[in-house]
mmCIF file of C-alpha atoms and ligand atoms in Angstrom:
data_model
loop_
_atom_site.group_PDB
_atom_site.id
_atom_site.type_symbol
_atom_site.label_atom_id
_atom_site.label_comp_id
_atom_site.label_asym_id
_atom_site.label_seq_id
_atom_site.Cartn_x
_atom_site.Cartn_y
_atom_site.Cartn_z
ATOM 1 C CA UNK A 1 -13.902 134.696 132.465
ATOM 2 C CA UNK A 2 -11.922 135.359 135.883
ATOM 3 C CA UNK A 3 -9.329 132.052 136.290
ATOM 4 C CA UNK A 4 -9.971 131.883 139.628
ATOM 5 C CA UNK A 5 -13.211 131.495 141.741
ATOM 6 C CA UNK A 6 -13.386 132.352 145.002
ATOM 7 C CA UNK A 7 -14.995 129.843 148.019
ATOM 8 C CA UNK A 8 -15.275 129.805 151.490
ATOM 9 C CA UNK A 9 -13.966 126.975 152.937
ATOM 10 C CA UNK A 10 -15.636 124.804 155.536
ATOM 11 C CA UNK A 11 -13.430 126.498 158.527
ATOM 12 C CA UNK A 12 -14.487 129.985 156.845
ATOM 13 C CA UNK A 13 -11.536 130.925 155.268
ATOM 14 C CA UNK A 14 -10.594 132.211 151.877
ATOM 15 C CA UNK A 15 -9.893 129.679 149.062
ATOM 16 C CA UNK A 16 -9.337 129.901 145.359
ATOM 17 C CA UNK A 17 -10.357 127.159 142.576
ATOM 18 C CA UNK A 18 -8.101 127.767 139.070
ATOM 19 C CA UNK A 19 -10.231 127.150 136.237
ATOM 20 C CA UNK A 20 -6.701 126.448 133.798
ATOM 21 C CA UNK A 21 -5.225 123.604 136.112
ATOM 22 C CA UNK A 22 -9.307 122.595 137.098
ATOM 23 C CA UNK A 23 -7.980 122.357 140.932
ATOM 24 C CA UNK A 24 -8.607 124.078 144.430
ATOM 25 C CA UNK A 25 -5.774 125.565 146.064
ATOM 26 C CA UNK A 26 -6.798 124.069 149.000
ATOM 27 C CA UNK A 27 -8.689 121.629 151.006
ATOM 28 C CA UNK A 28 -12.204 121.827 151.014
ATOM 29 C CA UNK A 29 -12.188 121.179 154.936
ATOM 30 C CA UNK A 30 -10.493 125.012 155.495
ATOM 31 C CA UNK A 31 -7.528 126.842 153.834
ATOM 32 C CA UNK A 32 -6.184 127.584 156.863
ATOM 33 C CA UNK A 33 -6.751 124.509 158.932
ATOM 34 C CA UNK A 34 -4.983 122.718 155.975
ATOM 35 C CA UNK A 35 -2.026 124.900 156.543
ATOM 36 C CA UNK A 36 -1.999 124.482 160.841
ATOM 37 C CA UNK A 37 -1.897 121.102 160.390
ATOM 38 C CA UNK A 38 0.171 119.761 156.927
ATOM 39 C CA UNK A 39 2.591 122.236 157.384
ATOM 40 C CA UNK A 40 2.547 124.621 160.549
ATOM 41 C CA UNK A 41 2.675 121.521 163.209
ATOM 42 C CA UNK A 42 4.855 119.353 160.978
ATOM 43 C CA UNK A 43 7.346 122.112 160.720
ATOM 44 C CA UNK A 44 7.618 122.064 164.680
ATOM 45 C CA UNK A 45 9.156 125.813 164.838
ATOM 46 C CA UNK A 46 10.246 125.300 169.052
ATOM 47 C CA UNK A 47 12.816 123.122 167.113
ATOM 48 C CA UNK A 48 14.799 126.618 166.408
ATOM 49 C CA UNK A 49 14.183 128.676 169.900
ATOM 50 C CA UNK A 50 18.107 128.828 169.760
ATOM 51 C CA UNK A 51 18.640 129.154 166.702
ATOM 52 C CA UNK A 52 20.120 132.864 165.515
ATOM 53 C CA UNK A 53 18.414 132.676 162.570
ATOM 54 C CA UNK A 54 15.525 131.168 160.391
ATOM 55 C CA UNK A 55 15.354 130.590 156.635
ATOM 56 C CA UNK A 56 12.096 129.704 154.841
ATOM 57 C CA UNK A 57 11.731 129.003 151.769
ATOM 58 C CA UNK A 58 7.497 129.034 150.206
ATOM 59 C CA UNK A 59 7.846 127.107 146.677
ATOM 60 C CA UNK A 60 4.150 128.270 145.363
ATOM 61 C CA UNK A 61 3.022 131.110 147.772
ATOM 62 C CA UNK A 62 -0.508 131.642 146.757
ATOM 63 C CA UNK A 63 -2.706 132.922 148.833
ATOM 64 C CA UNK A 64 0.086 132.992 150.984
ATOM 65 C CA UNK A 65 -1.864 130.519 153.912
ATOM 66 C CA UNK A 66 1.497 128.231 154.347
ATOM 67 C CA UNK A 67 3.983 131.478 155.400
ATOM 68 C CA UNK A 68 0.954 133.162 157.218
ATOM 69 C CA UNK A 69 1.089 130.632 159.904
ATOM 70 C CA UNK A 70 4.507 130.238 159.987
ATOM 71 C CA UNK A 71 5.056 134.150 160.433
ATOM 72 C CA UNK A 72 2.167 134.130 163.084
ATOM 73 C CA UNK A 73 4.376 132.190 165.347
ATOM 74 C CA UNK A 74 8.386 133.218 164.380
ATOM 75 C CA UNK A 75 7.488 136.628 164.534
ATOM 76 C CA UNK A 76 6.913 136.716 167.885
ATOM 77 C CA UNK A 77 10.501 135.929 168.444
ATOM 78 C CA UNK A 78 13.589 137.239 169.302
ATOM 79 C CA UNK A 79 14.872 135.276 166.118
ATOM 80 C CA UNK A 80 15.996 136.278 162.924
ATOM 81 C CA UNK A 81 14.044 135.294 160.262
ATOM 82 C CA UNK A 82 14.958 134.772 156.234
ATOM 83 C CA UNK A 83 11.805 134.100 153.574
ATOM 84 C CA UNK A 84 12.398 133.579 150.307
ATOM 85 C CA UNK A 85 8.894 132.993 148.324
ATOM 86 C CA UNK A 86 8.484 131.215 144.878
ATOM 87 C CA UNK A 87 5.315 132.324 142.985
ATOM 88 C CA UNK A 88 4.144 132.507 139.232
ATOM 89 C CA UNK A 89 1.286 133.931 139.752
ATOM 90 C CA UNK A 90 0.368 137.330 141.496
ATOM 91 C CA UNK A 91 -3.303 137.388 140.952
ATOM 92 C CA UNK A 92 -3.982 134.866 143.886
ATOM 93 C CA UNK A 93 -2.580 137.239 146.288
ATOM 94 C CA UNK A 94 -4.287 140.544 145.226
ATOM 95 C CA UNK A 95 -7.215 138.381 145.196
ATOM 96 C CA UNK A 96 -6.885 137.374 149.253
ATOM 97 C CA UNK A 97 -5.764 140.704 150.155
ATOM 98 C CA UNK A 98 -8.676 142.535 148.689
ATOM 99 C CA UNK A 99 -10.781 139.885 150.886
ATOM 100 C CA UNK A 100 -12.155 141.128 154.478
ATOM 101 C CA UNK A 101 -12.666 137.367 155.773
ATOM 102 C CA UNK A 102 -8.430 137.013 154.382
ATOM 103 C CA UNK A 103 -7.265 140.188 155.850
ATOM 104 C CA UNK A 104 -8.996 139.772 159.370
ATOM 105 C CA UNK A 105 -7.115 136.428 159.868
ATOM 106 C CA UNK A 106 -3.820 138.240 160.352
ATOM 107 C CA UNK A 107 -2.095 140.283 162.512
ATOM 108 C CA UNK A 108 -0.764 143.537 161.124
ATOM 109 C CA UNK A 109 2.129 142.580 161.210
ATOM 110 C CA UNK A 110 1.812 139.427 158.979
ATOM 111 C CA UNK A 111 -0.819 141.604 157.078
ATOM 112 C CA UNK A 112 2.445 144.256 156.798
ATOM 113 C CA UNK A 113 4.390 141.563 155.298
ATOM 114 C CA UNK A 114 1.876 140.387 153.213
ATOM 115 C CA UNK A 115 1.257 144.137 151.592
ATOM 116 C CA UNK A 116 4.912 144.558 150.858
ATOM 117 C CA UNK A 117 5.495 141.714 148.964
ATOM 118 C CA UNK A 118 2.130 143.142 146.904
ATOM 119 C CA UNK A 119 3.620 146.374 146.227
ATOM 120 C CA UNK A 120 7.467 145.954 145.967
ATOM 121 C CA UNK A 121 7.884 142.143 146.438
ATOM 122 C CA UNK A 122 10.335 142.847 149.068
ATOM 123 C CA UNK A 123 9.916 142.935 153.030
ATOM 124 C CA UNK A 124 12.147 144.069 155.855
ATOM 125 C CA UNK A 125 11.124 145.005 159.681
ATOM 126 C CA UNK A 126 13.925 144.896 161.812
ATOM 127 C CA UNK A 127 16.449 142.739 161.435
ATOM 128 C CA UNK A 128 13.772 140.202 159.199
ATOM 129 C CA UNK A 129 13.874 140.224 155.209
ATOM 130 C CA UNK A 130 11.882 138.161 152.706
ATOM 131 C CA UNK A 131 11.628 138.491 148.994
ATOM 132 C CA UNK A 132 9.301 137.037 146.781
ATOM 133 C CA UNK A 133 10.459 135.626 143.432
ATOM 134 C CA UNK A 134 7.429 136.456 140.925
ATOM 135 C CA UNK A 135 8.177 133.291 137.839
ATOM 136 C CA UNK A 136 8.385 129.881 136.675
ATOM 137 C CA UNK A 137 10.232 128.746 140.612
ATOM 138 C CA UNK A 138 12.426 126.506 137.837
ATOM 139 C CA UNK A 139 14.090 129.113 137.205
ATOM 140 C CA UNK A 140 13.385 131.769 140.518
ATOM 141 C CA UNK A 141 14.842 129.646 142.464
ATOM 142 C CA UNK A 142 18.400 130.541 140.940
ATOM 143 C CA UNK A 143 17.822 133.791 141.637
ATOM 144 C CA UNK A 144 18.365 132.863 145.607
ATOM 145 C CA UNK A 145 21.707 133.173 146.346
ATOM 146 C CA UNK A 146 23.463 129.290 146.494
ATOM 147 C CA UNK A 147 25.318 129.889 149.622
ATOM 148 C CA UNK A 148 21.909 130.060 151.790
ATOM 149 C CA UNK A 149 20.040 126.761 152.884
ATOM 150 C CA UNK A 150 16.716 126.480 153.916
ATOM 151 C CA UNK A 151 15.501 125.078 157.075
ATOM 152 C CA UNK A 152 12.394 124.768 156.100
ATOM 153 C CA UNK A 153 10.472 124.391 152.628
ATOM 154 C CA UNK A 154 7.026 124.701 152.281
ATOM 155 C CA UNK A 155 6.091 122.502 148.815
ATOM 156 C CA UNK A 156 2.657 122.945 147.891
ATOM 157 C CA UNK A 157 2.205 123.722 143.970
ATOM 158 C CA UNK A 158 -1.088 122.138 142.033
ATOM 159 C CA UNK A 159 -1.186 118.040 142.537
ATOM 160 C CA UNK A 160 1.374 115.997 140.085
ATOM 161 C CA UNK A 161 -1.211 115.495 137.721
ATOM 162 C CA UNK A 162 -1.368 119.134 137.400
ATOM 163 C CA UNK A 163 1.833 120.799 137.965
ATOM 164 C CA UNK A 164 4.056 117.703 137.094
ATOM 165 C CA UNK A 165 6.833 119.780 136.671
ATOM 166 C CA UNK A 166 7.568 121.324 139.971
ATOM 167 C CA UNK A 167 7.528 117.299 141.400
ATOM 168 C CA UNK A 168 10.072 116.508 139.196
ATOM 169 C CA UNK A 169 13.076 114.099 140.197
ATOM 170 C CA UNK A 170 15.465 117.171 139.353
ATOM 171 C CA UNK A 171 13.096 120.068 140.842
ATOM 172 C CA UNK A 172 13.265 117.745 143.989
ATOM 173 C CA UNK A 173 17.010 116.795 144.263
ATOM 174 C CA UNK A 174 17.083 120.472 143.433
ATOM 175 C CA UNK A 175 15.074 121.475 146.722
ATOM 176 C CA UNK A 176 17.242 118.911 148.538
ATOM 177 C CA UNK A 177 20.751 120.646 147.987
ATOM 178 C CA UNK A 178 19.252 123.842 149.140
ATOM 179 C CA UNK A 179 17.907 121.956 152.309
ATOM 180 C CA UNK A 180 20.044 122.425 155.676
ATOM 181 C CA UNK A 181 20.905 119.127 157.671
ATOM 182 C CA UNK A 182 18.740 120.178 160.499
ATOM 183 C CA UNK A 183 16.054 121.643 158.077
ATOM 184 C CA UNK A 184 12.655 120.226 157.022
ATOM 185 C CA UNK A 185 10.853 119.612 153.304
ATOM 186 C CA UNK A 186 6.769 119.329 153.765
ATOM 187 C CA UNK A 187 4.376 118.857 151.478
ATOM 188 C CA UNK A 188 0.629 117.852 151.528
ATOM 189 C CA UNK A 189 1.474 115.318 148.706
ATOM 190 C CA UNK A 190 1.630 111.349 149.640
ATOM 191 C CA UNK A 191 2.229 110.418 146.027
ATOM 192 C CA UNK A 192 4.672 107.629 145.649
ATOM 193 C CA UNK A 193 6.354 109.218 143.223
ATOM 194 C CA UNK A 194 7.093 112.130 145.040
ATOM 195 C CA UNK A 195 8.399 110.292 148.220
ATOM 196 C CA UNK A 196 10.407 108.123 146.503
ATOM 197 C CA UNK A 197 12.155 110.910 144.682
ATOM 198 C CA UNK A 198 12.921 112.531 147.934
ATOM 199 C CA UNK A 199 14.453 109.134 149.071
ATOM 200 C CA UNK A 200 16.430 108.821 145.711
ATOM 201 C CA UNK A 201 17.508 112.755 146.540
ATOM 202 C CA UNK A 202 19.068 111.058 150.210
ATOM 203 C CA UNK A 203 16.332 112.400 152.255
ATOM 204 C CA UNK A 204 14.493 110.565 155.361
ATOM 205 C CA UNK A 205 10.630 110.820 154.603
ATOM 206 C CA UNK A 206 7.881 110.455 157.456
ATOM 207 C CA UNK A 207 4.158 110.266 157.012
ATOM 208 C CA UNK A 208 1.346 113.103 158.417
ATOM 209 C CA UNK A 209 -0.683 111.957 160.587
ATOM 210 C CA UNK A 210 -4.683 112.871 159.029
ATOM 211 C CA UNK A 211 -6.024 115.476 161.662
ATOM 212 C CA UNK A 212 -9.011 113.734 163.629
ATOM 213 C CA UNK A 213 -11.513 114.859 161.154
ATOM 214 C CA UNK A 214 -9.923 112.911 158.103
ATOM 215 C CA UNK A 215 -9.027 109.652 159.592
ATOM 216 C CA UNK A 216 -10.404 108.071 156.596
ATOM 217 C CA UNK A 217 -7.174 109.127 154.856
ATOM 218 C CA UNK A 218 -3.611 106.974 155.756
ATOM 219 C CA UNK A 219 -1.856 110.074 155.319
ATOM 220 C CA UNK A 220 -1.887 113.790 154.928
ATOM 221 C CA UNK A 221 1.198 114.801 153.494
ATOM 222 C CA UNK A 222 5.268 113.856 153.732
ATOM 223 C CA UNK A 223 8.191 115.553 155.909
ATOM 224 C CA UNK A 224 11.572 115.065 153.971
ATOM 225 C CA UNK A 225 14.744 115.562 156.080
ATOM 226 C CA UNK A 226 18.889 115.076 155.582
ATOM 227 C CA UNK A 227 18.997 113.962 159.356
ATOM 228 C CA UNK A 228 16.237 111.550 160.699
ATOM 229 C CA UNK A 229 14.737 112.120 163.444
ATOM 230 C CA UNK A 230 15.848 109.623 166.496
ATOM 231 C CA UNK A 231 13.059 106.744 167.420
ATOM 232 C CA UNK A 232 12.097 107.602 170.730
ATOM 233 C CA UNK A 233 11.315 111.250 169.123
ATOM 234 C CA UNK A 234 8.976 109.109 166.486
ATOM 235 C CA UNK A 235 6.879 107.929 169.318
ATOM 236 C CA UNK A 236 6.447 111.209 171.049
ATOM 237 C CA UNK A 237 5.506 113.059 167.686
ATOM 238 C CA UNK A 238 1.849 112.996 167.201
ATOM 239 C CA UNK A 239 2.528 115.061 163.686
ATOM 240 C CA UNK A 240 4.454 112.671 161.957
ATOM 241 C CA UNK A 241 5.305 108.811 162.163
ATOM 242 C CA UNK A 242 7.533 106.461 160.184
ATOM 243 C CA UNK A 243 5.608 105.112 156.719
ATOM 244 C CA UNK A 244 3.278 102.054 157.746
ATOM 245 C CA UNK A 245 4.000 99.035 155.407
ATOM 246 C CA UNK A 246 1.200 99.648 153.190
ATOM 247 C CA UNK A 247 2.997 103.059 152.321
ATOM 248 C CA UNK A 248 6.527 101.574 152.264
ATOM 249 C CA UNK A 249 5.338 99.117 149.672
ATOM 250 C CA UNK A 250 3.113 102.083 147.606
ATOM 251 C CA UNK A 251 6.562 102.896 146.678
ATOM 252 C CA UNK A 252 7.248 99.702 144.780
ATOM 253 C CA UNK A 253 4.542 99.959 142.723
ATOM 254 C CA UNK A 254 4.544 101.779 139.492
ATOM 255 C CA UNK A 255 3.031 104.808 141.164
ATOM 256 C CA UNK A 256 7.089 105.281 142.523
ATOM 257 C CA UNK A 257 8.392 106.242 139.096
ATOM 258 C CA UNK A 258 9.051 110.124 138.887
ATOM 259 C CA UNK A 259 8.099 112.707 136.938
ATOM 260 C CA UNK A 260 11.373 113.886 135.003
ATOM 261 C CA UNK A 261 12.504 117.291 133.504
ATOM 262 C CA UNK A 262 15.620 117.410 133.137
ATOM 263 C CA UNK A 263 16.075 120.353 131.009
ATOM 264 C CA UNK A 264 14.123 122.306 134.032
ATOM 265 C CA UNK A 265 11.779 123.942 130.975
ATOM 266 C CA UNK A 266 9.198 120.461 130.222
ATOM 267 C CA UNK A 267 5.828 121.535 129.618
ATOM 268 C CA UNK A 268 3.283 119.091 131.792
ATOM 269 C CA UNK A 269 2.317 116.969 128.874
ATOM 270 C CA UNK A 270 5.387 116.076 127.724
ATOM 271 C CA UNK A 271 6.042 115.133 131.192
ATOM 272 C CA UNK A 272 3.240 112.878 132.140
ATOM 273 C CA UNK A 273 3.804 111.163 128.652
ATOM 274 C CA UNK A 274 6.698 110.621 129.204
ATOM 275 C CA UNK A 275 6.426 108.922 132.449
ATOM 276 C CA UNK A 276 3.169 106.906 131.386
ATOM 277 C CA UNK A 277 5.367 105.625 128.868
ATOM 278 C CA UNK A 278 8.331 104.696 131.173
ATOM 279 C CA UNK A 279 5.429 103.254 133.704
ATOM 280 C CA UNK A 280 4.176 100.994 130.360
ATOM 281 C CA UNK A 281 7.205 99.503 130.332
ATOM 282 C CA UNK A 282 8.341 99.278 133.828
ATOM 283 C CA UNK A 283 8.708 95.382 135.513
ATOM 284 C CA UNK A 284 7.720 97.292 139.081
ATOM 285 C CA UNK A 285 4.182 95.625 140.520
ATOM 286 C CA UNK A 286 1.207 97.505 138.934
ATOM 287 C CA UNK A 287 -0.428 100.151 141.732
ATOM 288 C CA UNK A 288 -3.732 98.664 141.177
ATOM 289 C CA UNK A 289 -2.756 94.829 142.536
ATOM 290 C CA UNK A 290 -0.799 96.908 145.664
ATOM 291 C CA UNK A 291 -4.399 98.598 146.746
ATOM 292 C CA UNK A 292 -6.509 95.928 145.734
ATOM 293 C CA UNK A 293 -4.108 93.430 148.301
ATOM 294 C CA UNK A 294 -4.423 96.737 151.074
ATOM 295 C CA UNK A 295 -8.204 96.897 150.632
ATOM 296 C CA UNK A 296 -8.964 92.793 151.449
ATOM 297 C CA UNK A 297 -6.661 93.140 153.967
ATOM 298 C CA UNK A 298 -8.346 95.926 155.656
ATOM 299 C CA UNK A 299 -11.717 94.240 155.144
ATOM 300 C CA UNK A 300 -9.972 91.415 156.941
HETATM 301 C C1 SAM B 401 -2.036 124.840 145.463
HETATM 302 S S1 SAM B 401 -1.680 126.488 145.025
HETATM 303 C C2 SAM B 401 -0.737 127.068 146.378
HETATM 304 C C3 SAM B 401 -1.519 127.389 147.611
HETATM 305 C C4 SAM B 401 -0.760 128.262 148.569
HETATM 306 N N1 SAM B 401 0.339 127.614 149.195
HETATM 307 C C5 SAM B 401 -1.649 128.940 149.569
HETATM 308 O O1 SAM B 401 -1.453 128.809 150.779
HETATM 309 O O2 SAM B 401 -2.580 129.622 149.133
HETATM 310 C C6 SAM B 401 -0.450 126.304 143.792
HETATM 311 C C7 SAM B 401 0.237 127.583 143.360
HETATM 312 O O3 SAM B 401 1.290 127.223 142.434
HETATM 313 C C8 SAM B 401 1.482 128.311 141.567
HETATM 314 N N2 SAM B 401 2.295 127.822 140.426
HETATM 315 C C9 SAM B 401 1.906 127.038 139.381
HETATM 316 N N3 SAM B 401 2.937 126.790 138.559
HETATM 317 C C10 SAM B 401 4.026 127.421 139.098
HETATM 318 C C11 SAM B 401 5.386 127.532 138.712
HETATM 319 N N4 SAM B 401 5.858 126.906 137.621
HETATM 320 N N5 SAM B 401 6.209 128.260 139.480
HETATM 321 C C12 SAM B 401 5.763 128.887 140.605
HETATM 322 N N6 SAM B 401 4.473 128.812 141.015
HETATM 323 C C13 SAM B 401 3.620 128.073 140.274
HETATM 324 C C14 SAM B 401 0.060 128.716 141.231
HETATM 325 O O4 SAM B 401 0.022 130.028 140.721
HETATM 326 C C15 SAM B 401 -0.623 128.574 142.592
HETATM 327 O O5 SAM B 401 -0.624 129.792 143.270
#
């Protein structure tokens, strides 16, 4: 049986369920959309117009949706751009590029990109490069040269549950060394274990704001950052806004402790049994009195 099942997703593009971690790869409201607006408008790319160069770093490529957009706009610039991809997995990009509705979303140049990481898993046009890293990005990731930080990272593997090990405390403070002071960590993820191991890696976190469609969410994903961004900048931002108090307390609650690996090789059980057992015997406030408080309040 094939591991992955392909769906079209309620924008019409491309998506991929995995049958071995029982998850989509994206949300069911469109691929694409979910990449615009958790990671593309987050990532605020006018933020570099003077910058000489750009260096992105795509920690679970897949389909390659995330570094699509992102391409889309830099490479219509006069800018320099850097891409370093982390991927264990090469099926879910033969998959999309032997896909008509995947390939038509592109321009050929993206689509150019797209084929040479395929066939050699290098790029270069001009004075741009990328590589993509094919393996567990535990260890990939060493295979990037330490000197080079990242001003942006694009964090998007399988939900904690389900890929426990690349939202580890280490994997994280890991990502955060590798970060530049102007630079910017996203993710889709609101766990509270995630954003309070950026915050115990020395990183600023700000909430998503849910596109108009999902409003019924509080949040759609986290921006991580060494340097915060100034207040009146806050109000301005439509894409991202401090954590409300309802998500500042989430990360008192049990739900904050983290997943830990630290010999970088855990398999996901023994990580989530090792944190249910730390959560068993942790004093913090159980997650379950934290939403039921949230949810009279709202009914208030
Ligand atoms: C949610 S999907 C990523 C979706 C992707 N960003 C896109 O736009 O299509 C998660 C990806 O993580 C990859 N993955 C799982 N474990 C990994 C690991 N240890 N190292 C690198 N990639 C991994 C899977 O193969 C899968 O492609």
């Amino acid at each position: 049986m094939d591991e992955h099942k392909k769906h079209t997703t309620k924008d019409g593009s491309l998506s991929l369920y995995s049958l071995s971690y029982k998850e989509g790869f994206h949300d069911k409201n469109g691929a694409l959309r979910e990449s615009i607006d958790k990671y593309l408008l987050p990532a605020q790319l006018e933020r570099f117009s003077n910058a000489e160069k750009i260096v992105v770093l795509d920690v679970c490529m897949g389909l390659g949706y995330n570094t699509g957009c992102i391409l889309e706009e830099l490479l219509n610039r006069n800018q320099k751009i850097e891409w370093h991809g982390l991927e264990i997995d090469q099926r879910p990009l033969n998959i999309a590029l032997n896909e008509k509705i995947f390939r038509k979303l592109w321009s050929s140049k993206v689509l150019k990109f797209f084929n040479c990481l395929q066939k050699t898993g290098e790029w270069t046009e001009g004075f741009h490069k990328g590589t993509i890293h094919w393996g567990d990005a535990r260890q990939k990731i060493y295979e990037i040269q330490d000197s080079l930080s990242f001003d942006l990272i694009l964090l998007d593997p399988f939900s904690p549950q389900k890929c426990p090990e690349l939202w580890s405390e280490e994997f994280i403070s890991l990502l955060t060394k590798r970060l530049s002071f102007e630079g910017r960590l996203i993710t889709y993820s609101t766990a509270a274990s995630i954003r309070a191991s950026f915050i115990r890696a020395g990183l600023k976190i700000y909430s998503i704001v849910p596109s108009i469609d999902a409003q019924n969410k509080w949040s759609a994903g986290t921006v991580a950052m060494k340097k915060g961004i100034e207040r009146p900048l806050i109000s301005t931002n439509c894409q991202f806004k401090d954590l409300t108090t309802k998500e500042v307390e989430h990360l008192a609650t049990r739900s904050s402790i983290p997943y830990r690996d630290p010999t970088g090789q855990g398999n996901s059980k023994e990580i989530i049994s090792t944190r249910e057992l730390e959560q068993s015997k942790s004093q913090l406030i159980n997650t379950s009195s934290w939403r039921k408080r949230w949810n009279t309040a709202q009914k208030q």
